[in-house]
Amino acid sequence: MKSKKPLKLASVRPEIREAESDTDRLVTELRRRIVSHEIAPGARLRENQIAEEFDVSRGRVREAFGVLEERGLIERIPNKGALVTRLEADRIEELFEVREFLEAAMVRLATERGTRETWERLLNVFGDDLAEAVAGNDFDAYMAAIREFRGTCIAVAENETLKGLLDSIYDRVQGMTRRLVLVPGRAMAGFHQHRDILIAMRDGDADRAEQLRRENLRDARAWFQKYQSYLL
Amino acid sequence: MKSKKPLKLASVRPEIREAESDTDRLVTELRRRIVSHEIAPGARLRENQIAEEFDVSRGRVREAFGVLEERGLIERIPNKGALVTRLEADRIEELFEVREFLEAAMVRLATERGTRETWERLLNVFGDDLAEAVAGNDFDAYMAAIREFRGTCIAVAENETLKGLLDSIYDRVQGMTRRLVLVPGRAMAGFHQHRDILIAMRDGDADRAEQLRRENLRDARAWFQKYQSYLL
DNA sequence: AAATACAATATTGTTGACAATATTGACAAC
DNA sequence: GTTGTCAATATTGTCAACAATATTGTATTT
């Protein structure tokens, strides 16, 4: 099963290509699998197995484990091994608490720095079409709209540090979030909350937008608490 | 100069001792040196040199570099090397923006979860004695008080995720923060702001405490902007 | 002297092997 | 059947050597 590692050839487009080490590729791919729950929370990660699959040495795998651990995606126990982080209820609550403030920051900065047109365009995304889709349980449409909202906000906010922190949190809670929208009524509530936030943003009312975003996160947290036995 | 690495002996107190790998020790010590500016921003970190100093192999050093990079303390350029991160003015502004919200979160949660006695005790720390010390440019006393304020708040807030994010930010801005208190008038302003925040906390007024903390951070940022040519 | 070519050196990237530790499974004692 | 040993196996921790890439120094040309 072991394939010979080919010598590294010069890239076809050396002027464009950005160097990416084996470790970087490992981090990227393992992150993807963990975030998507392709590898389940609590699952054991064996250095040997991963090294063989990606055809690299265990040293690379260990390096990748180090950064995944730092990101909170895996936990390592010395001399025992690495496990995909399993979020307990209290840790999820913590993440909701922190998110409430970081999302508030995102919405405030975006409101202050964005143009009215930006939010009008986003308001069209959160229009009656999406309302109908959500009413018909089209979660893909809803999730896509949410993603666009967040992507636009974080781009307009122009704060790489904030972006990094929020991305890291999204990575950790993505699995739970996807289940949360399944709870009857949650998606529709979220839809209306986002629409209200966008109206405040369009009107340039940063205080109100920030306040509404915080309420939105607190509400999401309340739904999580109510249905947590189904969500964990 | 090369000393033989001794075989690892069983710990004297195996029941107490928590396993700490070479990599962990490297991360801890390098972090300390970078945060304290014992290693200057922009300085080159050579794997060989560090490996020799700590008497470990380069593999360990590389692993440590991975997590330091993830924490934003160093930057690595593929095939070139690692540099201690040098914060540019715009990145510092970003960190101030994010901090404004995370510190607000800390103060709110602490207010909601702490007891009146806790804040009364802290108010004693921020009493007239400290005011006099600050007036006499006793920065050690001021910094110690600030540290106690933060330590108490973050402990009372009971949110490990928030603690981790704030610790990471403190690590990155500590050098600049220490210079900022040198600016004439800044320490005294900070002193009064902290006292006002603590009064709100003692009164259980989380809204006001949060608001004051945000103003405190915005003010600190304004001072930074005004004196940045001296601070960078 | 300035610019260039290129060998010599230094530094980072990667691997396979060995050491230390943990887990498993077979066997015996109770 | 349960429990306790202990050797066999599996897994993590570490290192030293080699490969790939970058930097430096020097001779050479202009």
PDB file of C-alpha atoms (C1' of nucleotides) in Angstrom, chain B residues 26 30 33-34 39-40 42-66 68 74-77 79-84, chain C residues 9-13, chain D residues 22-25:
ATOM      1  CA  LEU B  26      10.362  25.108  24.278  1.00  0.00           C
ATOM      2  CA  LEU B  30      10.302  30.969  23.776  1.00  0.00           C
ATOM      3  CA  ARG B  33      11.267  35.577  25.804  1.00  0.00           C
ATOM      4  CA  ILE B  34       9.215  36.932  22.932  1.00  0.00           C
ATOM      5  CA  ILE B  39      14.008  38.512  21.873  1.00  0.00           C
ATOM      6  CA  ALA B  40      13.215  41.625  19.873  1.00  0.00           C
ATOM      7  CA  GLY B  42      11.752  41.179  13.887  1.00  0.00           C
ATOM      8  CA  ALA B  43      14.595  39.058  15.225  1.00  0.00           C
ATOM      9  CA  ARG B  44      15.485  35.959  13.284  1.00  0.00           C
ATOM     10  CA  LEU B  45      15.029  32.605  15.028  1.00  0.00           C
ATOM     11  CA  ARG B  46      17.412  29.923  13.809  1.00  0.00           C
ATOM     12  CA  GLU B  47      16.347  26.355  14.412  1.00  0.00           C
ATOM     13  CA  ASN B  48      19.908  25.160  14.901  1.00  0.00           C
ATOM     14  CA  GLN B  49      20.848  27.767  17.431  1.00  0.00           C
ATOM     15  CA  ILE B  50      17.767  27.160  19.566  1.00  0.00           C
ATOM     16  CA  ALA B  51      18.141  23.405  19.287  1.00  0.00           C
ATOM     17  CA  GLU B  52      21.691  23.641  20.604  1.00  0.00           C
ATOM     18  CA  GLU B  53      20.834  26.016  23.421  1.00  0.00           C
ATOM     19  CA  PHE B  54      18.054  23.769  24.711  1.00  0.00           C
ATOM     20  CA  ASP B  55      19.934  20.594  23.848  1.00  0.00           C
ATOM     21  CA  VAL B  56      17.148  19.106  21.770  1.00  0.00           C
ATOM     22  CA  SER B  57      16.865  18.133  18.139  1.00  0.00           C
ATOM     23  CA  ARG B  58      15.686  20.509  15.448  1.00  0.00           C
ATOM     24  CA  GLY B  59      12.499  18.517  15.116  1.00  0.00           C
ATOM     25  CA  ARG B  60      11.365  19.708  18.550  1.00  0.00           C
ATOM     26  CA  VAL B  61      12.178  23.282  17.656  1.00  0.00           C
ATOM     27  CA  ARG B  62      10.151  23.082  14.465  1.00  0.00           C
ATOM     28  CA  GLU B  63       7.188  21.706  16.360  1.00  0.00           C
ATOM     29  CA  ALA B  64       7.422  24.578  18.841  1.00  0.00           C
ATOM     30  CA  PHE B  65       7.650  27.076  15.968  1.00  0.00           C
ATOM     31  CA  GLY B  66       4.388  25.691  14.613  1.00  0.00           C
ATOM     32  CA  LEU B  68       4.135  29.903  18.222  1.00  0.00           C
ATOM     33  CA  ILE B  74       6.297  34.448  15.200  1.00  0.00           C
ATOM     34  CA  GLU B  75       5.987  34.443  11.425  1.00  0.00           C
ATOM     35  CA  ARG B  76       7.481  31.776   9.216  1.00  0.00           C
ATOM     36  CA  ILE B  77       8.401  32.196   5.597  1.00  0.00           C
ATOM     37  CA  ASN B  79      12.370  27.899   3.137  1.00  0.00           C
ATOM     38  CA  LYS B  80      13.528  31.157   4.676  1.00  0.00           C
ATOM     39  CA  GLY B  81      12.989  31.077   8.373  1.00  0.00           C
ATOM     40  CA  ALA B  82      11.128  32.381  11.381  1.00  0.00           C
ATOM     41  CA  LEU B  83      10.926  35.941  12.650  1.00  0.00           C
ATOM     42  CA  VAL B  84       9.475  37.319  15.850  1.00  0.00           C
TER      43      VAL B  84
ATOM     44  C1'  DT C   9      28.383  27.569   3.146  1.00  0.00           C
ATOM     45  C1'  DA C  10      24.330  27.950   5.928  1.00  0.00           C
ATOM     46  C1'  DT C  11      19.562  27.070   6.846  1.00  0.00           C
ATOM     47  C1'  DT C  12      15.250  24.909   6.331  1.00  0.00           C
ATOM     48  C1'  DG C  13      12.448  20.613   4.859  1.00  0.00           C
TER      49       DG C  13
ATOM     50  C1'  DA D  22      18.638  30.114   0.279  1.00  0.00           C
ATOM     51  C1'  DT D  23      22.625  33.053   1.374  1.00  0.00           C
ATOM     52  C1'  DT D  24      27.307  34.410   1.151  1.00  0.00           C
ATOM     53  C1'  DG D  25      31.785  35.029  -0.567  1.00  0.00           C
TER      54       DG D  25
END
